[in-house]
Amino acid sequence: MPFRNNRRWLVATFVLVITAIAYIDRVNLSIAAPVLTKEFGTNTAVMGLLLSSFTWTYTLCNLPAGMLVDRIRTRVLYSAALTVWAASSFLTAAVNSLGAMFGPRLLLGIGEAPFAPAAIRTLSDWLPKKERGMGSSMFISGVAFGSAVGPPALAYLVSEHGWRSCFIVSGGVSLLAAVIWYAWYRHPGEDQRLSPQERALIEADQEPYQQEGRAPWRSIVKHRDIWALTGGYFCLLYILYTFVTWVPGYLVADRHMTVLKSGLATSVPWICAFAVGILAGRVSDLALRRGMSTLNSRKIVLVSGMVAALAIVGTAYAESAVTAIVCLSISTSGIIFANGAVWAATQDVMRQLNLTGSATGFVNALGNVGGILGPIVTGWLAYVTSSFVAPLVVAAGLALVGGLIWAFGMRARVEAPVGAPA
């Protein structure tokens, strides 16, 4: 039977696809933003608030969503979340004013809150420790994949069929994924299609499974590594959400592209980031197999990714659009390169306590404050300076800060190599 001994990677691939859908649902408003700005007579400062509104409820709901993931199996939770994403997109297509769009975007934030904890919990359940770096990179590569595929497809819909069409199509994709996931997915302990050989591989390097109903927050809050991960992730998400929400508008405003051309150009950095993101997992897992401590193997990826993200400065000051896109591709690749290691490290730190979902919710909730600020600050600075240069320089500064937090804030621990006797 094909894939009989690779079912865990089919699950990881499906998680990648769901992550891509999540980001298509986030970026649809970014693609429509230049058209909406003209149609409703608004400016970048107001649009920045609307683009950020998704993260308001997303951030507030991450802690309870993480706890929910440690209580409810992801088969049900993922399907329910995807259904809410679909409803949000359909409602956005139905509104007739910019103010009315805040409601559906806030609903999308609620619906997407469980998606990162659910992804990490699913990967943690299905993958042995030595493969979690690759699994987490596949999950995060879904961000790049959705951001690469979404803009050109959505830009075409906006240009040819109006802005409402891109929300209708993205909502339909979310609803279809909800149905397929619920019908197909099972926890590895219940999956009858999982071969004995693969089950043994997973269980040989897997902490005992326990579905927790509550989180002893003291175990999470007192952990220095969790705070370091969160601080760096704040900086990373500021940059990531600036890219996701404002790159299409930047290309239209500063580089004078049409909506369709901006959609095509926006996909280039994300295509590069997708390939680099997969590589990140291999780098981290290879270092782990060669005897490096778990945390140091993740730090290599975390810090080097933020160093690459400093290329944002080149985007700000580039003379040509081509050079700007090249620098943006390096920056975006660096962000995705580092992002997967955040979740691999979270699994490594907290899985032994069976608090992966809750810890992910904690890191994601506090880190997403950066995601809230990115679109707002970028829109405001672009409005008052009539340019995106200042917002891009600010983003570069946060890349430097995030790299320093991860380099010096996370403690290295001496560990036996993976596979060595305990």
Coordinates of C-alpha atoms in Angstrom, one line a residue:
M1 CA 0.0 0.0 0.0
P2 CA 1.6 3.4 -1.1
F3 CA 2.7 5.7 1.8
R4 CA 1.9 2.9 4.3
N5 CA 5.1 3.7 6.2
N6 CA 5.0 7.4 5.6
R7 CA 1.6 8.3 7.0
R8 CA 3.2 10.7 9.5
W9 CA 4.5 12.8 6.6
L10 CA 1.1 12.8 4.9
V11 CA -0.3 14.3 8.1
A12 CA 2.5 16.8 8.2
T13 CA 1.8 17.7 4.5
F14 CA -1.9 18.2 5.4
V15 CA -0.9 20.5 8.2
L16 CA 1.2 22.5 5.7
V17 CA -1.8 22.8 3.4
I18 CA -4.1 24.0 6.2
T19 CA -1.4 26.6 7.2
A20 CA -1.3 27.8 3.6
I21 CA -5.1 28.2 3.7
A22 CA -4.9 30.2 6.9
Y23 CA -2.5 32.6 5.2
I24 CA -4.6 32.9 2.1
D25 CA -7.5 33.9 4.3
R26 CA -5.2 36.5 5.9
V27 CA -3.7 37.9 2.8
N28 CA -7.0 38.2 0.8
L29 CA -7.7 41.6 2.4
S30 CA -4.1 42.8 1.7
I31 CA -4.6 42.1 -2.0
A32 CA -7.9 43.9 -2.1
A33 CA -6.6 46.8 0.1
P34 CA -5.5 49.1 -2.8
V35 CA -9.0 48.7 -4.4
L36 CA -10.8 49.1 -1.2
T37 CA -8.8 52.3 -0.3
K38 CA -10.0 53.9 -3.5
E39 CA -13.6 52.6 -3.4
F40 CA -14.2 53.7 0.2
G41 CA -12.1 56.8 0.1
T42 CA -9.7 56.0 3.0
N43 CA -6.0 56.1 3.7
T44 CA -3.1 53.8 4.8
A45 CA -3.5 54.7 8.4
V46 CA -7.1 53.5 8.5
M47 CA -6.3 50.5 6.3
G48 CA -3.5 49.6 8.7
L49 CA -6.1 49.3 11.6
L50 CA -8.3 47.1 9.4
L51 CA -5.4 44.9 8.4
S52 CA -4.4 44.6 12.0
S53 CA -7.8 43.9 13.3
F54 CA -7.6 40.1 12.7
T55 CA -4.7 40.0 15.2
W56 CA -6.7 41.6 17.9
T57 CA -8.9 38.7 18.6
Y58 CA -6.3 36.2 17.4
T59 CA -4.0 37.3 20.1
L60 CA -6.6 37.5 22.8
C61 CA -7.9 34.0 22.0
N62 CA -4.5 32.2 21.7
L63 CA -4.2 31.3 25.4
P64 CA -7.6 29.8 25.7
A65 CA -7.2 28.2 22.3
G66 CA -3.9 26.5 23.4
M67 CA -5.7 25.1 26.4
L68 CA -8.5 23.9 24.2
V69 CA -6.0 22.0 22.0
D70 CA -4.8 20.2 25.1
R71 CA -8.4 19.2 25.8
I72 CA -10.0 18.5 22.4
R73 CA -8.6 16.3 19.7
T74 CA -7.4 18.2 16.6
R75 CA -9.6 16.3 14.3
V76 CA -12.6 18.2 15.6
L77 CA -10.9 21.4 16.5
Y78 CA -9.2 21.9 13.1
S79 CA -12.5 21.2 11.2
A80 CA -14.4 23.7 13.4
A81 CA -11.7 26.3 13.0
L82 CA -11.7 26.0 9.2
T83 CA -15.5 26.3 9.1
V84 CA -15.2 29.7 11.0
W85 CA -12.5 30.8 8.5
A86 CA -15.0 30.1 5.7
A87 CA -17.8 32.0 7.4
S88 CA -15.5 35.0 7.9
S89 CA -14.6 35.2 4.2
F90 CA -18.2 34.8 3.1
L91 CA -19.3 37.6 5.5
T92 CA -16.6 39.9 4.3
A93 CA -17.8 39.5 0.7
A94 CA -21.3 40.5 1.8
V95 CA -20.5 43.9 3.5
N96 CA -20.9 47.3 1.9
S97 CA -18.6 49.5 4.0
L98 CA -15.1 49.5 5.3
G99 CA -16.3 49.7 8.9
A100 CA -18.4 46.6 8.5
M101 CA -15.3 44.6 7.5
F102 CA -14.0 44.8 11.0
G103 CA -16.6 42.3 12.2
P104 CA -15.6 39.4 9.9
R105 CA -11.9 40.1 10.4
L106 CA -12.4 39.9 14.2
L107 CA -14.3 36.6 13.6
L108 CA -11.4 35.3 11.5
G109 CA -9.0 36.0 14.4
I110 CA -11.1 33.9 16.7
G111 CA -11.3 31.1 14.2
E112 CA -7.6 31.0 13.5
A113 CA -6.5 31.2 17.1
P114 CA -6.4 27.4 17.5
F115 CA -4.6 26.7 14.3
A116 CA -0.9 27.1 15.4
P117 CA -1.4 25.2 18.7
A118 CA -3.4 22.5 16.8
A119 CA -0.6 22.2 14.2
I120 CA 2.1 21.8 16.8
R121 CA 0.1 19.4 18.8
T122 CA -0.6 17.3 15.7
L123 CA 3.1 17.2 14.7
S124 CA 4.1 16.5 18.3
D125 CA 1.7 13.5 18.3
W126 CA 2.8 12.1 15.0
L127 CA 6.6 12.8 14.8
P128 CA 9.4 11.4 16.9
K129 CA 11.7 14.0 18.5
K130 CA 14.4 13.6 15.9
E131 CA 12.0 14.6 13.1
R132 CA 10.2 17.5 14.7
G133 CA 12.5 20.1 13.2
M134 CA 11.6 19.0 9.7
G135 CA 7.9 18.8 10.7
S136 CA 7.8 22.2 12.2
S137 CA 9.5 23.6 9.1
M138 CA 6.9 22.0 6.9
F139 CA 4.2 23.6 9.1
I140 CA 5.8 27.1 8.8
S141 CA 6.5 26.6 5.1
G142 CA 2.8 26.6 4.7
V143 CA 2.9 30.3 5.6
A144 CA 5.2 30.8 2.6
F145 CA 3.2 28.5 0.4
G146 CA -0.1 30.2 1.1
S147 CA 1.5 33.7 0.8
A148 CA 3.1 32.6 -2.6
V149 CA 0.0 31.0 -4.2
G150 CA -2.6 33.4 -2.7
P151 CA -1.5 36.8 -4.0
P152 CA -1.3 36.1 -7.8
A153 CA -4.5 34.0 -7.7
L154 CA -6.4 36.6 -5.6
A155 CA -5.0 39.5 -7.5
Y156 CA -6.4 37.9 -10.7
L157 CA -9.8 37.5 -9.1
V158 CA -9.8 41.1 -7.8
S159 CA -8.7 42.5 -11.2
E160 CA -11.1 40.4 -13.3
H161 CA -14.1 39.8 -11.1
G162 CA -14.0 42.4 -8.3
W163 CA -12.7 42.4 -4.7
R164 CA -15.7 40.3 -3.4
S165 CA -14.7 37.3 -5.5
C166 CA -11.4 36.7 -3.7
F167 CA -13.2 36.3 -0.4
I168 CA -15.8 34.0 -1.8
V169 CA -13.2 31.7 -3.3
S170 CA -10.9 31.7 -0.2
G171 CA -14.0 30.9 1.9
G172 CA -14.9 28.0 -0.3
V173 CA -11.4 26.5 0.0
S174 CA -11.5 26.7 3.8
L175 CA -14.9 24.9 3.9
L176 CA -13.7 22.1 1.6
A177 CA -10.6 21.6 3.8
A178 CA -12.8 21.4 6.9
V179 CA -14.8 18.5 5.4
I180 CA -11.7 16.6 4.1
W181 CA -9.8 16.9 7.4
Y182 CA -12.7 15.6 9.5
A183 CA -13.2 12.7 7.2
W184 CA -9.6 11.7 6.9
Y185 CA -7.6 12.5 10.0
R186 CA -7.3 10.3 13.1
H187 CA -4.9 10.5 16.1
P188 CA -2.0 8.0 15.7
G189 CA -3.3 6.0 18.6
E190 CA -6.6 5.5 16.8
D191 CA -5.5 5.4 13.1
Q192 CA -6.1 1.9 11.7
R193 CA -4.2 2.7 8.5
L194 CA -0.9 3.3 10.4
S195 CA 1.4 0.4 9.8
P196 CA 3.0 -1.5 12.8
Q197 CA 6.5 -0.4 11.6
E198 CA 5.6 3.3 11.5
R199 CA 3.8 3.1 14.8
A200 CA 6.9 1.6 16.4
L201 CA 9.1 4.3 14.9
I202 CA 6.8 7.1 16.3
E203 CA 6.5 5.5 19.7
A204 CA 10.2 4.7 20.1
D205 CA 11.2 8.3 20.4
Q206 CA 7.9 9.8 21.7
E207 CA 6.9 11.0 25.1
P208 CA 3.8 9.3 26.5
Y209 CA 0.6 10.8 25.1
Q210 CA -1.7 12.5 27.6
Q211 CA -4.6 14.8 26.7
E212 CA -4.5 17.4 29.4
G213 CA -7.5 19.3 30.5
R214 CA -5.8 22.2 32.2
A215 CA -2.4 23.9 32.2
P216 CA -0.3 24.5 35.3
W217 CA 0.8 27.9 34.1
R218 CA 3.6 28.1 36.7
S219 CA 5.5 25.4 34.7
I220 CA 5.2 27.6 31.6
V221 CA 5.7 31.1 33.0
K222 CA 8.8 30.3 35.0
H223 CA 10.6 28.8 32.0
R224 CA 13.3 31.2 30.8
D225 CA 13.5 29.6 27.4
I226 CA 9.8 30.1 26.8
W227 CA 10.2 33.8 27.6
A228 CA 13.2 34.1 25.2
L229 CA 11.3 32.3 22.5
T230 CA 8.4 34.7 23.0
G231 CA 10.5 37.8 22.9
G232 CA 12.2 36.8 19.7
Y233 CA 8.9 35.7 18.3
F234 CA 7.4 39.2 19.0
C235 CA 10.0 40.7 16.7
L236 CA 9.6 38.0 14.1
L237 CA 5.8 38.4 13.9
Y238 CA 6.1 42.2 13.7
I239 CA 8.1 41.7 10.5
L240 CA 6.0 38.8 9.2
Y241 CA 2.7 40.7 9.5
T242 CA 4.2 43.8 8.0
F243 CA 5.2 41.7 5.0
V244 CA 1.9 39.8 4.8
T245 CA -0.3 42.9 5.1
W246 CA 1.7 45.7 3.4
V247 CA 3.9 44.3 0.7
P248 CA 1.2 44.4 -2.0
G249 CA 0.3 48.0 -1.0
Y250 CA 4.0 48.9 -0.9
L251 CA 4.5 47.7 -4.4
V252 CA 1.5 49.7 -5.6
A253 CA 2.4 52.9 -3.7
D254 CA 6.2 53.0 -3.8
R255 CA 7.0 50.9 -6.8
H256 CA 4.0 52.0 -8.9
M257 CA 2.8 48.5 -9.9
T258 CA -0.8 47.5 -10.8
V259 CA -2.8 45.3 -8.4
L260 CA -2.2 42.3 -10.7
K261 CA 1.5 42.9 -11.1
S262 CA 1.9 43.5 -7.3
G263 CA 0.2 40.1 -6.7
L264 CA 2.6 38.4 -9.0
A265 CA 5.6 40.2 -7.5
T266 CA 4.5 39.5 -4.0
S267 CA 4.6 35.8 -4.6
V268 CA 8.3 35.8 -5.5
P269 CA 9.7 36.3 -2.0
W270 CA 7.3 33.7 -0.6
I271 CA 8.3 31.1 -3.2
C272 CA 11.9 31.6 -2.2
A273 CA 10.9 31.4 1.5
F274 CA 9.0 28.1 0.9
A275 CA 12.1 26.4 -0.4
V276 CA 14.3 27.8 2.4
G277 CA 11.8 26.9 5.1
I278 CA 12.0 23.2 4.2
L279 CA 15.8 23.4 4.4
A280 CA 15.6 24.9 7.9
G281 CA 14.2 21.7 9.4
R282 CA 16.9 19.6 7.8
V283 CA 19.6 21.9 9.2
S284 CA 18.2 21.7 12.7
D285 CA 17.5 18.0 12.7
L286 CA 21.0 17.2 11.2
A287 CA 22.7 19.2 14.0
L288 CA 20.6 17.4 16.6
R289 CA 21.6 14.0 15.1
R290 CA 25.2 14.9 15.2
G291 CA 25.2 15.4 18.9
M292 CA 24.5 19.1 19.3
S293 CA 22.2 20.0 22.2
T294 CA 18.5 20.3 21.2
L295 CA 18.3 24.0 22.0
N296 CA 21.6 24.9 20.3
S297 CA 20.5 23.1 17.1
R298 CA 17.4 25.3 17.1
K299 CA 19.3 28.5 17.9
I300 CA 21.5 28.1 14.8
V301 CA 18.4 28.4 12.7
L302 CA 16.7 31.0 14.8
V303 CA 19.6 33.5 14.9
S304 CA 20.8 33.0 11.3
G305 CA 17.2 33.5 10.1
M306 CA 17.0 36.9 11.8
V307 CA 20.4 37.9 10.4
A308 CA 19.1 37.3 6.9
A309 CA 16.0 39.3 7.7
L310 CA 18.2 42.4 8.0
A311 CA 18.2 42.6 4.2
I312 CA 14.9 44.5 4.7
V313 CA 17.2 47.6 4.8
G314 CA 18.1 46.9 1.1
T315 CA 14.4 46.8 0.2
A316 CA 13.9 50.2 1.8
Y317 CA 16.7 51.9 -0.1
A318 CA 16.9 50.0 -3.4
E319 CA 16.8 52.1 -6.5
S320 CA 15.0 49.5 -8.7
A321 CA 12.0 47.3 -8.0
V322 CA 14.0 44.2 -9.0
T323 CA 16.6 44.9 -6.3
A324 CA 13.9 45.6 -3.8
I325 CA 12.3 42.2 -4.5
V326 CA 15.6 40.4 -4.2
C327 CA 16.3 42.0 -0.8
L328 CA 12.7 41.3 0.2
S329 CA 13.1 37.6 -0.8
I330 CA 16.2 37.3 1.4
S331 CA 14.4 38.9 4.3
T332 CA 11.3 36.8 3.9
S333 CA 13.3 33.6 3.6
G334 CA 15.1 34.5 6.8
I335 CA 11.9 35.0 8.7
I336 CA 10.4 31.6 7.5
F337 CA 13.8 29.9 8.1
A338 CA 13.6 31.0 11.8
N339 CA 9.9 30.6 12.3
G340 CA 9.8 26.8 12.1
A341 CA 12.6 26.5 14.8
V342 CA 10.4 28.5 17.2
W343 CA 7.9 25.7 17.3
A344 CA 10.4 22.9 17.2
A345 CA 12.0 24.5 20.3
T346 CA 8.6 24.9 22.0
Q347 CA 7.9 21.2 21.5
D348 CA 11.4 20.3 22.8
V349 CA 10.9 22.4 25.9
M350 CA 7.4 21.6 26.9
R351 CA 6.4 18.2 25.4
Q352 CA 7.8 16.3 28.4
L353 CA 5.2 18.1 30.5
N354 CA 2.4 17.3 28.0
L355 CA 1.8 21.1 27.6
T356 CA 2.7 21.6 24.0
G357 CA -0.7 23.1 23.1
S358 CA -0.8 25.5 26.1
A359 CA 2.8 26.6 25.7
T360 CA 2.2 27.2 22.0
G361 CA -0.8 29.3 22.8
F362 CA 1.3 31.3 25.4
V363 CA 4.1 32.0 22.9
N364 CA 1.7 32.7 20.1
A365 CA -0.5 35.0 22.2
L366 CA 2.3 37.3 23.5
G367 CA 4.3 37.1 20.3
N368 CA 1.3 38.2 18.3
V369 CA 1.4 41.6 20.0
G370 CA 4.1 42.2 17.5
G371 CA 1.7 41.0 14.8
I372 CA -0.9 43.6 16.0
L373 CA 1.6 46.5 16.0
G374 CA 3.3 45.7 12.6
P375 CA 0.4 46.6 10.3
I376 CA -0.7 49.6 12.4
V377 CA 2.7 51.2 12.8
T378 CA 3.6 50.5 9.2
G379 CA 0.4 52.1 8.0
W380 CA 0.8 55.1 10.2
L381 CA 4.4 55.7 9.3
A382 CA 3.7 55.3 5.6
Y383 CA 0.9 57.8 6.0
V384 CA 2.9 60.5 7.8
T385 CA 6.0 60.1 5.7
S386 CA 4.3 59.3 2.4
S387 CA 6.7 56.4 1.9
F388 CA 7.4 52.9 3.2
V389 CA 11.1 53.6 3.8
A390 CA 10.7 54.3 7.5
P391 CA 8.5 51.3 8.3
L392 CA 10.9 49.0 6.6
V393 CA 13.9 50.4 8.6
V394 CA 11.9 49.9 11.8
A395 CA 11.3 46.2 10.8
A396 CA 15.0 45.7 10.2
G397 CA 15.7 47.1 13.7
L398 CA 13.4 44.5 15.2
A399 CA 15.1 41.7 13.2
L400 CA 18.4 42.7 15.0
V401 CA 16.7 42.8 18.4
G402 CA 15.0 39.4 17.9
G403 CA 18.3 37.8 16.9
L404 CA 20.0 39.1 20.0
I405 CA 17.3 37.8 22.3
W406 CA 17.5 34.3 20.8
A407 CA 21.3 34.3 20.8
F408 CA 21.8 35.3 24.4
G409 CA 18.4 34.6 26.1
M410 CA 18.1 30.9 25.5
R411 CA 20.2 28.5 27.6
A412 CA 22.1 25.6 26.1
R413 CA 21.9 22.3 27.9
V414 CA 24.2 19.3 27.7
E415 CA 22.2 16.4 26.3
A416 CA 22.9 12.9 25.0
P417 CA 22.8 12.6 21.2
V418 CA 19.4 11.5 19.8
G419 CA 19.3 7.7 19.9
A420 CA 21.9 7.4 22.7
P421 CA 21.0 5.4 25.8
A422 CA 19.3 7.4 28.5

